[in-house]
């Protein structure tokens, strides 16, 4: 799966949020300050070429929709992150994350319970 630029990802976040939408609906869903209309349309066309967005035409207007789910993209991004920065080790990722973040005892216990649940399901 191809990676997205920051601008492309911002447009995808809006498209994932609205599900399906015409260009004006995509623009309306953008937070302030909104990018230029032509910039958004250019990004949508790039996203179509990359296979992230599709469209259906009604008269002369296109309604855009995601071809890749947010979950699918986030899972792929996580794999790339782990591969590039943590030697392919999810253990290194979690270790770095828990050491750098200021977790409360309650949050750490919640993480522990989540891990224990997964171990129990796998057993």
Tab-separated table of N, CA and C in Angstrom:
chain	number	residue	atom	x	y	z
A	1	UNK	N	0.845	-1.174	0.000
A	1	UNK	CA	0.000	0.000	0.000
A	1	UNK	C	0.892	1.241	0.000
A	2	UNK	N	0.538	2.204	-0.811
A	2	UNK	CA	1.310	3.437	-0.888
A	2	UNK	C	1.076	4.278	0.363
A	3	UNK	N	2.083	5.061	0.721
A	3	UNK	CA	1.955	5.972	1.848
A	3	UNK	C	1.349	7.281	1.368
A	4	UNK	N	0.699	7.970	2.274
A	4	UNK	CA	0.086	9.250	1.959
A	4	UNK	C	0.938	10.388	2.494
A	5	UNK	N	0.930	11.509	1.767
A	5	UNK	CA	1.554	12.713	2.290
A	5	UNK	C	0.644	13.262	3.386
A	6	UNK	N	1.148	14.219	4.128
A	6	UNK	CA	0.345	14.820	5.196
A	6	UNK	C	-0.938	15.442	4.633
A	7	UNK	N	-0.830	16.145	3.518
A	7	UNK	CA	-2.006	16.776	2.898
A	7	UNK	C	-3.011	15.738	2.416
A	8	UNK	N	-2.498	14.681	1.796
A	8	UNK	CA	-3.384	13.613	1.319
A	8	UNK	C	-4.087	12.947	2.491
A	9	UNK	N	-3.348	12.740	3.567
A	9	UNK	CA	-3.946	12.101	4.742
A	9	UNK	C	-5.032	12.986	5.356
A	10	UNK	N	-4.838	14.295	5.355
A	10	UNK	CA	-5.864	15.203	5.873
A	10	UNK	C	-7.150	15.085	5.057
A	11	UNK	N	-7.019	14.997	3.749
A	11	UNK	CA	-8.198	14.843	2.894
A	11	UNK	C	-8.854	13.485	3.152
A	12	UNK	N	-8.040	12.437	3.287
A	12	UNK	CA	-8.598	11.104	3.569
A	12	UNK	C	-9.330	11.090	4.898
A	13	UNK	N	-8.791	11.777	5.907
A	13	UNK	CA	-9.468	11.824	7.211
A	13	UNK	C	-10.883	12.385	7.054
A	14	UNK	N	-11.023	13.411	6.237
A	14	UNK	CA	-12.343	14.004	5.996
A	14	UNK	C	-13.239	13.023	5.244
A	15	UNK	N	-12.701	12.382	4.223
A	15	UNK	CA	-13.508	11.434	3.440
A	15	UNK	C	-13.922	10.248	4.312
A	16	UNK	N	-13.020	9.745	5.157
A	16	UNK	CA	-13.402	8.665	6.077
A	16	UNK	C	-14.500	9.129	7.021
A	17	UNK	N	-14.410	10.378	7.448
A	17	UNK	CA	-15.392	10.919	8.396
A	17	UNK	C	-16.779	11.018	7.771
A	18	UNK	N	-16.855	11.518	6.530
A	18	UNK	CA	-18.172	11.712	5.918
A	18	UNK	C	-18.661	10.474	5.160
A	19	UNK	N	-17.763	9.571	4.827
A	19	UNK	CA	-18.151	8.347	4.115
A	19	UNK	C	-18.236	8.534	2.616
A	20	UNK	N	-19.181	9.298	2.176
A	20	UNK	CA	-19.361	9.627	0.758
A	20	UNK	C	-19.705	11.100	0.672
A	21	UNK	N	-19.159	11.766	-0.350
A	21	UNK	CA	-19.497	13.172	-0.463
A	21	UNK	C	-19.023	13.799	-1.749
A	22	UNK	N	-19.776	14.816	-2.146
A	22	UNK	CA	-19.390	15.643	-3.278
A	22	UNK	C	-18.308	16.610	-2.796
A	23	UNK	N	-17.645	17.268	-3.728
A	23	UNK	CA	-16.532	18.157	-3.385
A	23	UNK	C	-16.947	19.214	-2.366
A	24	UNK	N	-18.128	19.796	-2.536
A	24	UNK	CA	-18.565	20.836	-1.597
A	24	UNK	C	-18.815	20.259	-0.202
A	25	UNK	N	-19.243	18.997	-0.105
A	25	UNK	CA	-19.446	18.360	1.197
A	25	UNK	C	-18.103	18.057	1.862
A	26	UNK	N	-17.124	17.688	1.062
A	26	UNK	CA	-15.778	17.461	1.594
A	26	UNK	C	-15.238	18.778	2.140
A	27	UNK	N	-15.396	19.864	1.377
A	27	UNK	CA	-14.925	21.177	1.822
A	27	UNK	C	-15.613	21.605	3.115
A	28	UNK	N	-16.898	21.400	3.213
A	28	UNK	CA	-17.652	21.785	4.403
A	28	UNK	C	-17.161	21.032	5.637
A	29	UNK	N	-16.764	19.785	5.468
A	29	UNK	CA	-16.324	18.955	6.595
A	29	UNK	C	-14.914	19.293	7.079
A	30	UNK	N	-14.167	20.076	6.313
A	30	UNK	CA	-12.816	20.450	6.719
A	30	UNK	C	-12.871	21.424	7.884
A	31	UNK	N	-11.967	21.259	8.850
A	31	UNK	CA	-11.890	22.245	9.931
A	31	UNK	C	-11.263	23.544	9.425
A	32	UNK	N	-11.466	24.608	10.172
A	32	UNK	CA	-10.843	25.892	9.841
A	32	UNK	C	-9.372	25.848	10.228
A	33	UNK	N	-8.511	26.483	9.533
A	33	UNK	CA	-8.720	27.162	8.254
A	33	UNK	C	-8.814	26.144	7.122
A	34	UNK	N	-9.821	26.301	6.312
A	34	UNK	CA	-10.057	25.371	5.210
A	34	UNK	C	-9.030	25.597	4.099
A	35	UNK	N	-8.573	24.515	3.474
A	35	UNK	CA	-7.679	24.681	2.323
A	35	UNK	C	-8.464	25.194	1.117
A	36	UNK	N	-7.750	25.603	0.105
A	36	UNK	CA	-8.392	26.084	-1.126
A	36	UNK	C	-9.147	24.938	-1.794
A	37	UNK	N	-10.267	25.257	-2.395
A	37	UNK	CA	-11.119	24.276	-3.071
A	37	UNK	C	-10.322	23.482	-4.107
A	38	UNK	N	-9.543	24.198	-4.944
A	38	UNK	CA	-8.760	23.524	-5.989
A	38	UNK	C	-7.708	22.597	-5.403
A	39	UNK	N	-7.153	22.969	-4.259
A	39	UNK	CA	-6.164	22.125	-3.593
A	39	UNK	C	-6.803	20.805	-3.164
A	40	UNK	N	-7.989	20.895	-2.598
A	40	UNK	CA	-8.692	19.687	-2.158
A	40	UNK	C	-9.023	18.797	-3.354
A	41	UNK	N	-9.512	19.379	-4.427
A	41	UNK	CA	-9.826	18.576	-5.617
A	41	UNK	C	-8.576	17.928	-6.196
A	42	UNK	N	-7.466	18.633	-6.188
A	42	UNK	CA	-6.205	18.051	-6.656
A	42	UNK	C	-5.826	16.860	-5.777
A	43	UNK	N	-5.949	17.017	-4.458
A	43	UNK	CA	-5.624	15.926	-3.535
A	43	UNK	C	-6.547	14.723	-3.763
A	44	UNK	N	-7.819	14.980	-3.998
A	44	UNK	CA	-8.772	13.892	-4.251
A	44	UNK	C	-8.388	13.141	-5.519
A	45	UNK	N	-8.005	13.856	-6.562
A	45	UNK	CA	-7.586	13.201	-7.812
A	45	UNK	C	-6.322	12.355	-7.594
A	46	UNK	N	-5.383	12.876	-6.803
A	46	UNK	CA	-4.173	12.106	-6.480
A	46	UNK	C	-4.552	10.855	-5.700
A	47	UNK	N	-5.473	11.007	-4.750
A	47	UNK	CA	-5.921	9.854	-3.952
A	47	UNK	C	-6.618	8.814	-4.829
A	48	UNK	N	-7.315	9.271	-5.850
A	48	UNK	CA	-7.925	8.327	-6.797
A	48	UNK	C	-6.844	7.558	-7.547
A	49	UNK	N	-5.820	8.267	-8.026
A	49	UNK	CA	-4.736	7.607	-8.755
A	49	UNK	C	-3.992	6.608	-7.881
A	50	UNK	N	-3.874	6.904	-6.594
A	50	UNK	CA	-3.188	6.007	-5.668
A	50	UNK	C	-4.073	4.844	-5.220
A	51	UNK	N	-5.363	4.881	-5.579
A	51	UNK	CA	-6.267	3.788	-5.234
A	51	UNK	C	-6.917	3.900	-3.869
A	52	UNK	N	-6.906	5.088	-3.281
A	52	UNK	CA	-7.517	5.295	-1.969
A	52	UNK	C	-8.964	5.759	-2.063
A	53	UNK	N	-9.308	6.413	-3.177
A	53	UNK	CA	-10.633	7.023	-3.335
A	53	UNK	C	-11.215	6.620	-4.682
A	54	UNK	N	-12.505	6.403	-4.683
A	54	UNK	CA	-13.236	6.158	-5.920
A	54	UNK	C	-14.316	7.218	-6.057
A	55	UNK	N	-15.005	7.213	-7.185
A	55	UNK	CA	-16.114	8.157	-7.327
A	55	UNK	C	-17.203	7.555	-8.202
A	56	UNK	N	-18.394	8.101	-8.009
A	56	UNK	CA	-19.520	7.792	-8.880
A	56	UNK	C	-20.037	9.131	-9.387
A	57	UNK	N	-20.433	9.152	-10.649
A	57	UNK	CA	-20.828	10.405	-11.281
A	57	UNK	C	-22.343	10.522	-11.338
A	58	UNK	N	-22.831	11.694	-10.927
A	58	UNK	CA	-24.245	12.053	-11.010
A	58	UNK	C	-24.316	13.315	-11.854
A	59	UNK	N	-24.904	13.189	-13.057
A	59	UNK	CA	-24.895	14.288	-14.026
A	59	UNK	C	-23.441	14.676	-14.278
A	60	UNK	N	-23.026	15.858	-13.841
A	60	UNK	CA	-21.640	16.263	-14.059
A	60	UNK	C	-20.857	16.344	-12.749
A	61	UNK	N	-21.458	15.900	-11.663
A	61	UNK	CA	-20.792	15.989	-10.359
A	61	UNK	C	-20.347	14.601	-9.886
A	62	UNK	N	-19.182	14.544	-9.283
A	62	UNK	CA	-18.654	13.292	-8.742
A	62	UNK	C	-18.875	13.230	-7.234
A	63	UNK	N	-19.318	12.067	-6.794
A	63	UNK	CA	-19.418	11.818	-5.359
A	63	UNK	C	-18.302	10.846	-5.013
A	64	UNK	N	-17.453	11.254	-4.085
A	64	UNK	CA	-16.254	10.504	-3.736
A	64	UNK	C	-16.500	9.629	-2.515
A	65	UNK	N	-15.770	8.511	-2.464
A	65	UNK	CA	-15.884	7.582	-1.342
A	65	UNK	C	-14.557	6.849	-1.164
A	66	UNK	N	-14.271	6.413	0.065
A	66	UNK	CA	-13.001	5.716	0.307
A	66	UNK	C	-13.031	4.300	-0.249
A	67	UNK	N	-11.916	3.880	-0.822
A	67	UNK	CA	-11.760	2.501	-1.289
A	67	UNK	C	-11.004	1.665	-0.251
A	68	UNK	N	-10.309	2.362	0.649
A	68	UNK	CA	-9.553	1.714	1.712
A	68	UNK	C	-10.068	2.260	3.036
A	69	UNK	N	-10.350	1.364	3.966
A	69	UNK	CA	-10.867	1.810	5.254
A	69	UNK	C	-9.777	2.470	6.088
A	70	UNK	N	-10.208	3.284	7.027
A	70	UNK	CA	-9.279	3.935	7.939
A	70	UNK	C	-8.512	2.889	8.745
A	71	UNK	N	-9.196	1.822	9.143
A	71	UNK	CA	-8.567	0.753	9.920
A	71	UNK	C	-7.479	0.047	9.110
A	72	UNK	N	-7.776	-0.219	7.835
A	72	UNK	CA	-6.800	-0.873	6.965
A	72	UNK	C	-5.563	0.002	6.794
A	73	UNK	N	-5.772	1.302	6.582
A	73	UNK	CA	-4.645	2.215	6.418
A	73	UNK	C	-3.851	2.336	7.713
A	74	UNK	N	-4.544	2.438	8.850
A	74	UNK	CA	-3.829	2.591	10.117
A	74	UNK	C	-3.021	1.345	10.449
A	75	UNK	N	-3.547	0.154	10.142
A	75	UNK	CA	-2.792	-1.075	10.374
A	75	UNK	C	-1.540	-1.114	9.509
A	76	UNK	N	-1.663	-0.707	8.264
A	76	UNK	CA	-0.508	-0.678	7.374
A	76	UNK	C	0.517	0.352	7.853
A	77	UNK	N	0.043	1.511	8.290
A	77	UNK	CA	0.945	2.554	8.787
A	77	UNK	C	1.691	2.083	10.017
A	78	UNK	N	1.011	1.344	10.880
A	78	UNK	CA	1.649	0.811	12.083
A	78	UNK	C	2.741	-0.193	11.701
A	79	UNK	N	2.456	-1.043	10.721
A	79	UNK	CA	3.471	-2.002	10.257
A	79	UNK	C	4.704	-1.286	9.724
A	80	UNK	N	4.496	-0.219	8.965
A	80	UNK	CA	5.613	0.555	8.413
A	80	UNK	C	6.393	1.211	9.550
A	81	UNK	N	5.695	1.785	10.514
A	81	UNK	CA	6.342	2.421	11.661
A	81	UNK	C	7.205	1.418	12.429
A	82	UNK	N	6.642	0.264	12.728
A	82	UNK	CA	7.372	-0.764	13.469
A	82	UNK	C	8.581	-1.239	12.664
A	83	UNK	N	8.397	-1.429	11.380
A	83	UNK	CA	9.482	-1.884	10.520
A	83	UNK	C	10.614	-0.859	10.436
A	84	UNK	N	10.250	0.415	10.256
A	84	UNK	CA	11.252	1.466	10.042
A	84	UNK	C	11.954	1.942	11.312
A	85	UNK	N	11.247	1.918	12.450
A	85	UNK	CA	11.798	2.531	13.655
A	85	UNK	C	12.022	1.583	14.828
A	86	UNK	N	11.478	0.375	14.764
A	86	UNK	CA	11.572	-0.546	15.899
A	86	UNK	C	12.055	-1.927	15.482
A	87	UNK	N	12.843	-1.985	14.414
A	87	UNK	CA	13.438	-3.243	13.944
A	87	UNK	C	12.402	-4.352	13.737
A	88	UNK	N	11.203	-3.959	13.355
A	88	UNK	CA	10.146	-4.942	13.109
A	88	UNK	C	9.582	-5.564	14.372
A	89	UNK	N	9.910	-5.014	15.533
A	89	UNK	CA	9.501	-5.603	16.807
A	89	UNK	C	8.400	-4.776	17.474
A	90	UNK	N	7.230	-5.385	17.620
A	90	UNK	CA	6.136	-4.728	18.333
A	90	UNK	C	6.468	-4.609	19.814
A	91	UNK	N	7.277	-5.521	20.329
A	91	UNK	CA	7.703	-5.454	21.729
A	91	UNK	C	8.523	-4.191	21.960
A	92	UNK	N	9.437	-3.881	21.015
A	92	UNK	CA	10.225	-2.646	21.128
A	92	UNK	C	9.334	-1.414	21.068
A	93	UNK	N	8.311	-1.447	20.213
A	93	UNK	CA	7.373	-0.333	20.112
A	93	UNK	C	6.670	-0.109	21.440
A	94	UNK	N	6.109	-1.166	22.002
A	94	UNK	CA	5.366	-1.046	23.260
A	94	UNK	C	6.302	-0.607	24.382
A	95	UNK	N	7.504	-1.153	24.405
A	95	UNK	CA	8.482	-0.785	25.421
A	95	UNK	C	8.806	0.709	25.338
A	96	UNK	N	9.078	1.187	24.140
A	96	UNK	CA	9.392	2.605	23.951
A	96	UNK	C	8.200	3.475	24.327
A	97	UNK	N	7.029	3.043	23.953
A	97	UNK	CA	5.800	3.790	24.218
A	97	UNK	C	5.536	3.904	25.715
A	98	UNK	N	5.659	2.792	26.430
A	98	UNK	CA	5.364	2.810	27.866
A	98	UNK	C	6.426	3.562	28.650
A	99	UNK	N	7.663	3.601	28.159
A	99	UNK	CA	8.729	4.321	28.857
A	99	UNK	C	8.650	5.829	28.634
A	100	UNK	N	8.195	6.255	27.463
A	100	UNK	CA	8.193	7.671	27.115
A	100	UNK	C	6.920	8.398	27.551
A	101	UNK	N	5.822	7.684	27.637
A	101	UNK	CA	4.554	8.299	28.011
A	101	UNK	C	4.406	8.285	29.526
A	102	UNK	N	3.703	9.249	30.052
A	102	UNK	CA	3.453	9.316	31.489
A	102	UNK	C	2.120	8.648	31.805
A	103	UNK	N	2.133	7.325	31.811
A	103	UNK	CA	0.921	6.582	32.103
A	103	UNK	C	0.620	6.621	33.596
A	104	UNK	N	-0.652	6.672	33.909
A	104	UNK	CA	-1.057	6.528	35.303
A	104	UNK	C	-1.053	5.044	35.632
A	105	UNK	N	-1.061	4.722	36.905
A	105	UNK	CA	-1.119	3.331	37.332
A	105	UNK	C	-2.379	2.666	36.786
A	106	UNK	N	-3.468	3.402	36.766
A	106	UNK	CA	-4.738	2.873	36.240
A	106	UNK	C	-4.615	2.524	34.752
A	107	UNK	N	-3.972	3.383	33.987
A	107	UNK	CA	-3.793	3.119	32.559
A	107	UNK	C	-2.903	1.907	32.326
A	108	UNK	N	-1.837	1.789	33.102
A	108	UNK	CA	-0.953	0.627	32.976
A	108	UNK	C	-1.687	-0.661	33.327
A	109	UNK	N	-2.528	-0.615	34.361
A	109	UNK	CA	-3.308	-1.796	34.731
A	109	UNK	C	-4.300	-2.162	33.625
A	110	UNK	N	-4.870	-1.156	32.992
A	110	UNK	CA	-5.785	-1.399	31.877
A	110	UNK	C	-5.053	-2.069	30.718
A	111	UNK	N	-3.852	-1.589	30.397
A	111	UNK	CA	-3.042	-2.210	29.341
A	111	UNK	C	-2.702	-3.653	29.701
A	112	UNK	N	-2.345	-3.873	30.954
A	112	UNK	CA	-2.018	-5.221	31.422
A	112	UNK	C	-3.212	-6.152	31.255
A	113	UNK	N	-4.402	-5.665	31.607
A	113	UNK	CA	-5.617	-6.483	31.466
A	113	UNK	C	-5.890	-6.807	30.005
A	114	UNK	N	-5.664	-5.842	29.127
A	114	UNK	CA	-5.882	-6.072	27.703
A	114	UNK	C	-4.935	-7.150	27.190
A	115	UNK	N	-3.678	-7.077	27.608
A	115	UNK	CA	-2.692	-8.087	27.183
A	115	UNK	C	-3.059	-9.450	27.743
A	116	UNK	N	-3.465	-9.490	29.005
A	116	UNK	CA	-3.857	-10.761	29.618
A	116	UNK	C	-5.064	-11.364	28.909
A	117	UNK	N	-6.009	-10.538	28.482
A	117	UNK	CA	-7.183	-11.026	27.753
A	117	UNK	C	-6.770	-11.677	26.431
A	118	UNK	N	-5.840	-11.040	25.727
A	118	UNK	CA	-5.372	-11.592	24.448
A	118	UNK	C	-4.647	-12.923	24.683
A	119	UNK	N	-3.803	-12.966	25.720
A	119	UNK	CA	-3.084	-14.214	26.045
A	119	UNK	C	-4.081	-15.307	26.370
A	120	UNK	N	-5.103	-14.982	27.119
A	120	UNK	CA	-6.123	-15.976	27.487
A	120	UNK	C	-6.872	-16.490	26.259
A	121	UNK	N	-7.196	-15.584	25.326
A	121	UNK	CA	-7.894	-15.986	24.099
A	121	UNK	C	-7.026	-16.894	23.241
A	122	UNK	N	-5.721	-16.629	23.209
A	122	UNK	CA	-4.803	-17.403	22.393
A	122	UNK	C	-4.518	-18.786	22.972
A	123	UNK	N	-4.682	-18.920	24.301
A	123	UNK	CA	-4.366	-20.202	24.968
A	123	UNK	C	-5.424	-21.245	24.738
